[in-house]
Every structure is written in C-alpha cells, then in structure tokens.
C-alpha cells in the first residue's frame, strides 16, 4: 500500500499552440448536468472543484474544475473506469500532455491512455496514428505526493502513414488489473501540442502534394494564395531541416527533396495570414 505524501508544487506554464480537444479541462456541462463531450464507458466519473486530503485542499490545475475517474467496485469482477471522447480532427499534433494524479493501491495497478487518429478512404478507415501508453505512478519512495503531475508523450514516432486525419478517439482507463477497490485517478487539462508552436492566430488553408511519397521532387499545388510563402521541411523530432522563401506568389511550387533521407517529415507552409502542414513521405 502506498502512503500519501502531502506537498506543495509550484508550476510554471509555457505558451504552446494547441489543437482542438472538446472540453479538455472538464469545465462544461450539458443541459442535464452531465459532463459535456466526454462519456464514461464503465466505472465512475465525478466532476470536482476541490477535494481535501486531510487538511490540505487539492484544486484544479486549470480552470475551476477537474475530474475523478474510479473503477466500478459494485460489480464482480471489478470493472476499470474508462473515460472516452470521439471528435472531428484534422491536424498532425507533435505531442499530448495530461495533468494527472494517480493513486493506486500497489504498483501492479496502473492507468492507460489510448489515442487513435483515422482517415476515411471512401470505404473504410485508415489508421494514421495509434498510441497505447501507461500513465506512470509518480512516487517518492513508498509515498505518493499530492500534486499535479504532467504526462507528456511525443507523438511523432506513433504515426503510421502521411495522411492528414479527419477524426480521433481518446480513451483513459483507470486500472485494468480488476483488483483495486479504491484506486483514484484525478485528471485535468488534456492538450495536444501542434505543429508549429506559436501560430494560434493563423488560419489554415488547403494545398495538394504530389507525388507523395516523393523521390527527388515534390510539387505543391495551392489556390487563392496572393502573398509570399515560406515553406519548411521539419523532422519528426521537431528540427527544421530546410526553409524556402517563395517571394513570388503562385499556385504551384516545386521543392527539391533529393537531399533528404527516406522517411516521414512534416511539410509546413506559412503566408502572412495562413499556416498549414501535412505529413509527407520521401522515398528514394
């Protein structure tokens, strides 16, 4: 059994551009009082403004509310608590972060996150990205500090192909060991980090790429572009590998890709009023 360690943690926040996830800090409720946009497929889900551990209050990381996800202990066998959201999505995020506090009974119990991005191909859905990971237990010796922890996972290595997704499903499960009766998972502020950072004020525009996969040359077909463009090729680790300045507006641009190793990259296009990006494959 873990002991609970009471502590105070000062948190500093950095500015990041985030992709859209509905009700990410669990602030909104619908007309019936239920939590908006999220559903509990099993277990128990409680919206909280504060909870007290002994004499120390535990409050939201962001906003006024957070949530507690618990297993269903009234049935045998015990069913893990699972929180899920399906939403329309068209972006290629770099990472995901979740503020959480996980208090299990022992180290055999754990929480999981699953993330699935898909693209409709006309007859079925293709998997663009799939993540299945564990939310770690943050312990100091045999004690668990009562403070918000941040789970962060870089998503670039979990992409299956270069398609831009059109929908996503996220699910978080509190313990799948079927043994714990008092396992608590507190959640708040679930966010996606976008490509690029710092561009929230810009609006996306559409463009077509061919061929994709590309060998030595990639053609970019865009419409209604009257401003000079900046084209960037970015590695999946976030490094900008090449920046091209296109001073003369056009609806067609060509990029030499012969100097890049075969693999998956992010192609980003910026104008004075718009930004957009897609995953590309270079294959020699």
PDB file of N, CA, C and O in Angstrom, residues 211-263:
ATOM      1  N   UNK A 211       4.290  14.047 -56.260  1.00  0.00           N
ATOM      2  CA  UNK A 211       3.820  12.742 -55.745  1.00  0.00           C
ATOM      3  C   UNK A 211       4.089  12.646 -54.249  1.00  0.00           C
ATOM      4  O   UNK A 211       4.979  13.315 -53.729  1.00  0.00           O
ATOM      5  N   UNK A 212       3.343  11.843 -53.578  1.00  0.00           N
ATOM      6  CA  UNK A 212       3.554  11.607 -52.150  1.00  0.00           C
ATOM      7  C   UNK A 212       3.249  10.139 -51.877  1.00  0.00           C
ATOM      8  O   UNK A 212       2.082   9.761 -51.860  1.00  0.00           O
ATOM      9  N   UNK A 213       4.286   9.286 -51.756  1.00  0.00           N
ATOM     10  CA  UNK A 213       5.690   9.577 -51.468  1.00  0.00           C
ATOM     11  C   UNK A 213       6.411  10.277 -52.630  1.00  0.00           C
ATOM     12  O   UNK A 213       6.118  10.028 -53.795  1.00  0.00           O
ATOM     13  N   UNK A 214       7.375  11.136 -52.250  1.00  0.00           N
ATOM     14  CA  UNK A 214       8.191  11.850 -53.221  1.00  0.00           C
ATOM     15  C   UNK A 214       9.569  11.214 -53.302  1.00  0.00           C
ATOM     16  O   UNK A 214      10.044  10.624 -52.336  1.00  0.00           O
ATOM     17  N   UNK A 215      10.192  11.368 -54.464  1.00  0.00           N
ATOM     18  CA  UNK A 215      11.563  10.890 -54.623  1.00  0.00           C
ATOM     19  C   UNK A 215      12.529  12.083 -54.624  1.00  0.00           C
ATOM     20  O   UNK A 215      13.060  12.441 -53.586  1.00  0.00           O
ATOM     21  N   UNK A 216      12.728  12.677 -55.784  1.00  0.00           N
ATOM     22  CA  UNK A 216      13.665  13.792 -55.884  1.00  0.00           C
ATOM     23  C   UNK A 216      12.980  15.150 -55.920  1.00  0.00           C
ATOM     24  O   UNK A 216      13.639  16.180 -55.751  1.00  0.00           O
ATOM     25  N   UNK A 217      11.680  15.178 -56.146  1.00  0.00           N
ATOM     26  CA  UNK A 217      10.985  16.453 -56.277  1.00  0.00           C
ATOM     27  C   UNK A 217       9.543  16.318 -55.796  1.00  0.00           C
ATOM     28  O   UNK A 217       8.892  15.298 -56.035  1.00  0.00           O
ATOM     29  N   UNK A 218       9.092  17.376 -55.096  1.00  0.00           N
ATOM     30  CA  UNK A 218       7.732  17.416 -54.576  1.00  0.00           C
ATOM     31  C   UNK A 218       7.051  18.668 -55.108  1.00  0.00           C
ATOM     32  O   UNK A 218       7.588  19.777 -55.010  1.00  0.00           O
ATOM     33  N   UNK A 219       5.864  18.498 -55.683  1.00  0.00           N
ATOM     34  CA  UNK A 219       5.101  19.628 -56.210  1.00  0.00           C
ATOM     35  C   UNK A 219       3.987  19.989 -55.233  1.00  0.00           C
ATOM     36  O   UNK A 219       3.278  19.117 -54.732  1.00  0.00           O
ATOM     37  N   UNK A 220       3.868  21.285 -54.962  1.00  0.00           N
ATOM     38  CA  UNK A 220       2.841  21.808 -54.065  1.00  0.00           C
ATOM     39  C   UNK A 220       1.854  22.616 -54.892  1.00  0.00           C
ATOM     40  O   UNK A 220       2.236  23.567 -55.564  1.00  0.00           O
ATOM     41  N   UNK A 221       0.596  22.215 -54.879  1.00  0.00           N
ATOM     42  CA  UNK A 221      -0.461  22.904 -55.606  1.00  0.00           C
ATOM     43  C   UNK A 221      -1.356  23.599 -54.587  1.00  0.00           C
ATOM     44  O   UNK A 221      -1.970  22.954 -53.735  1.00  0.00           O
ATOM     45  N   UNK A 222      -1.421  24.933 -54.624  1.00  0.00           N
ATOM     46  CA  UNK A 222      -2.233  25.701 -53.697  1.00  0.00           C
ATOM     47  C   UNK A 222      -3.097  26.673 -54.489  1.00  0.00           C
ATOM     48  O   UNK A 222      -2.759  27.057 -55.610  1.00  0.00           O
ATOM     49  N   UNK A 223      -4.200  27.082 -53.894  1.00  0.00           N
ATOM     50  CA  UNK A 223      -5.108  28.014 -54.581  1.00  0.00           C
ATOM     51  C   UNK A 223      -5.355  29.236 -53.710  1.00  0.00           C
ATOM     52  O   UNK A 223      -5.252  29.177 -52.481  1.00  0.00           O
ATOM     53  N   UNK A 224      -5.670  30.351 -54.345  1.00  0.00           N
ATOM     54  CA  UNK A 224      -6.014  31.590 -53.670  1.00  0.00           C
ATOM     55  C   UNK A 224      -4.895  32.090 -52.767  1.00  0.00           C
ATOM     56  O   UNK A 224      -5.143  32.623 -51.676  1.00  0.00           O
ATOM     57  N   UNK A 225      -3.649  31.917 -53.187  1.00  0.00           N
ATOM     58  CA  UNK A 225      -2.509  32.428 -52.434  1.00  0.00           C
ATOM     59  C   UNK A 225      -1.960  33.641 -53.165  1.00  0.00           C
ATOM     60  O   UNK A 225      -1.509  33.539 -54.308  1.00  0.00           O
ATOM     61  N   UNK A 226      -2.025  34.786 -52.537  1.00  0.00           N
ATOM     62  CA  UNK A 226      -1.535  36.022 -53.162  1.00  0.00           C
ATOM     63  C   UNK A 226      -0.351  36.617 -52.420  1.00  0.00           C
ATOM     64  O   UNK A 226       0.211  37.614 -52.871  1.00  0.00           O
ATOM     65  N   UNK A 227       0.037  36.024 -51.286  1.00  0.00           N
ATOM     66  CA  UNK A 227       1.158  36.533 -50.500  1.00  0.00           C
ATOM     67  C   UNK A 227       2.388  35.661 -50.708  1.00  0.00           C
ATOM     68  O   UNK A 227       2.279  34.487 -51.087  1.00  0.00           O
ATOM     69  N   UNK A 228       3.577  36.212 -50.437  1.00  0.00           N
ATOM     70  CA  UNK A 228       4.772  35.372 -50.433  1.00  0.00           C
ATOM     71  C   UNK A 228       4.640  34.253 -49.397  1.00  0.00           C
ATOM     72  O   UNK A 228       4.006  34.433 -48.352  1.00  0.00           O
ATOM     73  N   UNK A 229       5.248  33.103 -49.696  1.00  0.00           N
ATOM     74  CA  UNK A 229       5.147  31.941 -48.821  1.00  0.00           C
ATOM     75  C   UNK A 229       6.502  31.560 -48.243  1.00  0.00           C
ATOM     76  O   UNK A 229       7.543  31.794 -48.855  1.00  0.00           O
ATOM     77  N   UNK A 230       6.456  30.938 -47.073  1.00  0.00           N
ATOM     78  CA  UNK A 230       7.607  30.257 -46.501  1.00  0.00           C
ATOM     79  C   UNK A 230       7.275  28.780 -46.421  1.00  0.00           C
ATOM     80  O   UNK A 230       6.228  28.397 -45.875  1.00  0.00           O
ATOM     81  N   UNK A 231       8.146  27.950 -46.977  1.00  0.00           N
ATOM     82  CA  UNK A 231       7.951  26.501 -46.953  1.00  0.00           C
ATOM     83  C   UNK A 231       9.035  25.892 -46.084  1.00  0.00           C
ATOM     84  O   UNK A 231      10.224  26.171 -46.284  1.00  0.00           O
ATOM     85  N   UNK A 232       8.636  25.073 -45.132  1.00  0.00           N
ATOM     86  CA  UNK A 232       9.588  24.425 -44.235  1.00  0.00           C
ATOM     87  C   UNK A 232       9.423  22.917 -44.311  1.00  0.00           C
ATOM     88  O   UNK A 232       8.300  22.406 -44.387  1.00  0.00           O
ATOM     89  N   UNK A 233      10.536  22.222 -44.246  1.00  0.00           N
ATOM     90  CA  UNK A 233      10.534  20.764 -44.073  1.00  0.00           C
ATOM     91  C   UNK A 233      11.089  20.490 -42.681  1.00  0.00           C
ATOM     92  O   UNK A 233      12.200  20.910 -42.351  1.00  0.00           O
ATOM     93  N   UNK A 234      10.297  19.777 -41.867  1.00  0.00           N
ATOM     94  CA  UNK A 234      10.600  19.591 -40.449  1.00  0.00           C
ATOM     95  C   UNK A 234      10.685  18.097 -40.156  1.00  0.00           C
ATOM     96  O   UNK A 234       9.850  17.313 -40.604  1.00  0.00           O
ATOM     97  N   UNK A 235      11.690  17.697 -39.402  1.00  0.00           N
ATOM     98  CA  UNK A 235      11.809  16.295 -38.997  1.00  0.00           C
ATOM     99  C   UNK A 235      10.775  15.973 -37.933  1.00  0.00           C
ATOM    100  O   UNK A 235      10.201  16.872 -37.303  1.00  0.00           O
ATOM    101  N   UNK A 236      10.545  14.685 -37.695  1.00  0.00           N
ATOM    102  CA  UNK A 236       9.581  14.285 -36.678  1.00  0.00           C
ATOM    103  C   UNK A 236      10.062  14.573 -35.272  1.00  0.00           C
ATOM    104  O   UNK A 236       9.284  14.500 -34.317  1.00  0.00           O
ATOM    105  N   UNK A 237      11.327  14.892 -35.101  1.00  0.00           N
ATOM    106  CA  UNK A 237      11.828  15.311 -33.789  1.00  0.00           C
ATOM    107  C   UNK A 237      11.637  16.808 -33.564  1.00  0.00           C
ATOM    108  O   UNK A 237      11.962  17.319 -32.495  1.00  0.00           O
ATOM    109  N   UNK A 238      11.135  17.526 -34.596  1.00  0.00           N
ATOM    110  CA  UNK A 238      10.867  18.946 -34.455  1.00  0.00           C
ATOM    111  C   UNK A 238      11.915  19.857 -35.035  1.00  0.00           C
ATOM    112  O   UNK A 238      11.783  21.079 -34.975  1.00  0.00           O
ATOM    113  N   UNK A 239      12.963  19.327 -35.640  1.00  0.00           N
ATOM    114  CA  UNK A 239      14.036  20.151 -36.196  1.00  0.00           C
ATOM    115  C   UNK A 239      13.673  20.637 -37.601  1.00  0.00           C
ATOM    116  O   UNK A 239      13.280  19.842 -38.460  1.00  0.00           O
ATOM    117  N   UNK A 240      13.815  21.932 -37.836  1.00  0.00           N
ATOM    118  CA  UNK A 240      13.599  22.485 -39.167  1.00  0.00           C
ATOM    119  C   UNK A 240      14.819  22.171 -40.035  1.00  0.00           C
ATOM    120  O   UNK A 240      15.919  22.630 -39.764  1.00  0.00           O
ATOM    121  N   UNK A 241      14.616  21.388 -41.073  1.00  0.00           N
ATOM    122  CA  UNK A 241      15.713  20.914 -41.912  1.00  0.00           C
ATOM    123  C   UNK A 241      15.966  21.832 -43.091  1.00  0.00           C
ATOM    124  O   UNK A 241      17.101  21.932 -43.569  1.00  0.00           O
ATOM    125  N   UNK A 242      14.916  22.484 -43.586  1.00  0.00           N
ATOM    126  CA  UNK A 242      15.087  23.402 -44.712  1.00  0.00           C
ATOM    127  C   UNK A 242      13.978  24.442 -44.692  1.00  0.00           C
ATOM    128  O   UNK A 242      12.825  24.124 -44.385  1.00  0.00           O
ATOM    129  N   UNK A 243      14.338  25.694 -44.997  1.00  0.00           N
ATOM    130  CA  UNK A 243      13.380  26.791 -45.090  1.00  0.00           C
ATOM    131  C   UNK A 243      13.531  27.451 -46.452  1.00  0.00           C
ATOM    132  O   UNK A 243      14.634  27.877 -46.824  1.00  0.00           O
ATOM    133  N   UNK A 244      12.431  27.531 -47.196  1.00  0.00           N
ATOM    134  CA  UNK A 244      12.446  28.113 -48.538  1.00  0.00           C
ATOM    135  C   UNK A 244      11.538  29.333 -48.556  1.00  0.00           C
ATOM    136  O   UNK A 244      10.384  29.273 -48.118  1.00  0.00           O
ATOM    137  N   UNK A 245      12.046  30.452 -49.045  1.00  0.00           N
ATOM    138  CA  UNK A 245      11.270  31.674 -49.167  1.00  0.00           C
ATOM    139  C   UNK A 245      10.779  31.812 -50.612  1.00  0.00           C
ATOM    140  O   UNK A 245      11.585  31.882 -51.542  1.00  0.00           O
ATOM    141  N   UNK A 246       9.480  31.833 -50.789  1.00  0.00           N
ATOM    142  CA  UNK A 246       8.869  31.982 -52.109  1.00  0.00           C
ATOM    143  C   UNK A 246       8.288  33.394 -52.214  1.00  0.00           C
ATOM    144  O   UNK A 246       7.165  33.658 -51.768  1.00  0.00           O
ATOM    145  N   UNK A 247       9.081  34.326 -52.777  1.00  0.00           N
ATOM    146  CA  UNK A 247       8.676  35.733 -52.794  1.00  0.00           C
ATOM    147  C   UNK A 247       7.602  36.022 -53.838  1.00  0.00           C
ATOM    148  O   UNK A 247       6.784  36.921 -53.666  1.00  0.00           O
ATOM    149  N   UNK A 248       7.600  35.273 -54.941  1.00  0.00           N
ATOM    150  CA  UNK A 248       6.626  35.487 -55.998  1.00  0.00           C
ATOM    151  C   UNK A 248       5.413  34.590 -55.786  1.00  0.00           C
ATOM    152  O   UNK A 248       5.526  33.367 -55.844  1.00  0.00           O
ATOM    153  N   UNK A 249       4.239  35.164 -55.508  1.00  0.00           N
ATOM    154  CA  UNK A 249       3.041  34.335 -55.299  1.00  0.00           C
ATOM    155  C   UNK A 249       2.725  33.491 -56.531  1.00  0.00           C
ATOM    156  O   UNK A 249       2.853  33.936 -57.667  1.00  0.00           O
ATOM    157  N   UNK A 250       2.315  32.277 -56.297  1.00  0.00           N
ATOM    158  CA  UNK A 250       1.977  31.350 -57.375  1.00  0.00           C
ATOM    159  C   UNK A 250       1.005  30.320 -56.831  1.00  0.00           C
ATOM    160  O   UNK A 250       0.768  30.245 -55.627  1.00  0.00           O
ATOM    161  N   UNK A 251       0.423  29.533 -57.716  1.00  0.00           N
ATOM    162  CA  UNK A 251      -0.431  28.437 -57.277  1.00  0.00           C
ATOM    163  C   UNK A 251       0.274  27.092 -57.393  1.00  0.00           C
ATOM    164  O   UNK A 251      -0.325  26.044 -57.188  1.00  0.00           O
ATOM    165  N   UNK A 252       1.578  27.130 -57.715  1.00  0.00           N
ATOM    166  CA  UNK A 252       2.320  25.890 -57.900  1.00  0.00           C
ATOM    167  C   UNK A 252       3.790  26.128 -57.522  1.00  0.00           C
ATOM    168  O   UNK A 252       4.421  27.069 -57.989  1.00  0.00           O
ATOM    169  N   UNK A 253       4.294  25.259 -56.653  1.00  0.00           N
ATOM    170  CA  UNK A 253       5.679  25.359 -56.202  1.00  0.00           C
ATOM    171  C   UNK A 253       6.321  23.979 -56.273  1.00  0.00           C
ATOM    172  O   UNK A 253       5.643  22.950 -56.118  1.00  0.00           O
ATOM    173  N   UNK A 254       7.635  23.956 -56.478  1.00  0.00           N
ATOM    174  CA  UNK A 254       8.365  22.693 -56.506  1.00  0.00           C
ATOM    175  C   UNK A 254       9.488  22.743 -55.479  1.00  0.00           C
ATOM    176  O   UNK A 254      10.169  23.757 -55.327  1.00  0.00           O
ATOM    177  N   UNK A 255       9.656  21.623 -54.758  1.00  0.00           N
ATOM    178  CA  UNK A 255      10.674  21.505 -53.716  1.00  0.00           C
ATOM    179  C   UNK A 255      11.589  20.334 -54.067  1.00  0.00           C
ATOM    180  O   UNK A 255      11.109  19.230 -54.359  1.00  0.00           O
ATOM    181  N   UNK A 256      12.875  20.580 -54.031  1.00  0.00           N
ATOM    182  CA  UNK A 256      13.870  19.530 -54.290  1.00  0.00           C
ATOM    183  C   UNK A 256      14.030  18.687 -53.037  1.00  0.00           C
ATOM    184  O   UNK A 256      14.455  19.190 -51.989  1.00  0.00           O
ATOM    185  N   UNK A 257      13.703  17.407 -53.108  1.00  0.00           N
ATOM    186  CA  UNK A 257      13.789  16.514 -51.950  1.00  0.00           C
ATOM    187  C   UNK A 257      14.899  15.474 -52.091  1.00  0.00           C
ATOM    188  O   UNK A 257      14.978  14.545 -51.290  1.00  0.00           O
ATOM    189  N   UNK A 258      15.758  15.641 -53.084  1.00  0.00           N
ATOM    190  CA  UNK A 258      16.786  14.629 -53.345  1.00  0.00           C
ATOM    191  C   UNK A 258      17.806  14.524 -52.218  1.00  0.00           C
ATOM    192  O   UNK A 258      18.435  13.484 -52.032  1.00  0.00           O
ATOM    193  N   UNK A 259      17.987  15.610 -51.443  1.00  0.00           N
ATOM    194  CA  UNK A 259      18.986  15.598 -50.382  1.00  0.00           C
ATOM    195  C   UNK A 259      18.502  15.070 -49.052  1.00  0.00           C
ATOM    196  O   UNK A 259      19.291  15.009 -48.089  1.00  0.00           O
ATOM    197  N   UNK A 260      17.242  14.645 -48.979  1.00  0.00           N
ATOM    198  CA  UNK A 260      16.691  14.147 -47.721  1.00  0.00           C
ATOM    199  C   UNK A 260      16.682  12.616 -47.709  1.00  0.00           C
ATOM    200  O   UNK A 260      16.423  11.981 -48.731  1.00  0.00           O
ATOM    201  N   UNK A 261      16.962  12.052 -46.553  1.00  0.00           N
ATOM    202  CA  UNK A 261      16.898  10.596 -46.399  1.00  0.00           C
ATOM    203  C   UNK A 261      15.449  10.132 -46.488  1.00  0.00           C
ATOM    204  O   UNK A 261      14.512  10.889 -46.196  1.00  0.00           O
ATOM    205  N   UNK A 262      15.256   8.904 -46.909  1.00  0.00           N
ATOM    206  CA  UNK A 262      13.908   8.338 -46.958  1.00  0.00           C
ATOM    207  C   UNK A 262      13.303   8.338 -45.561  1.00  0.00           C
ATOM    208  O   UNK A 262      13.960   8.023 -44.577  1.00  0.00           O
ATOM    209  N   UNK A 263      12.035   8.727 -45.488  1.00  0.00           N
ATOM    210  CA  UNK A 263      11.377   8.754 -44.190  1.00  0.00           C
ATOM    211  C   UNK A 263      10.185   9.678 -44.184  1.00  0.00           C
ATOM    212  O   UNK A 263       9.744  10.196 -45.215  1.00  0.00           O
TER     213      UNK A 263
END
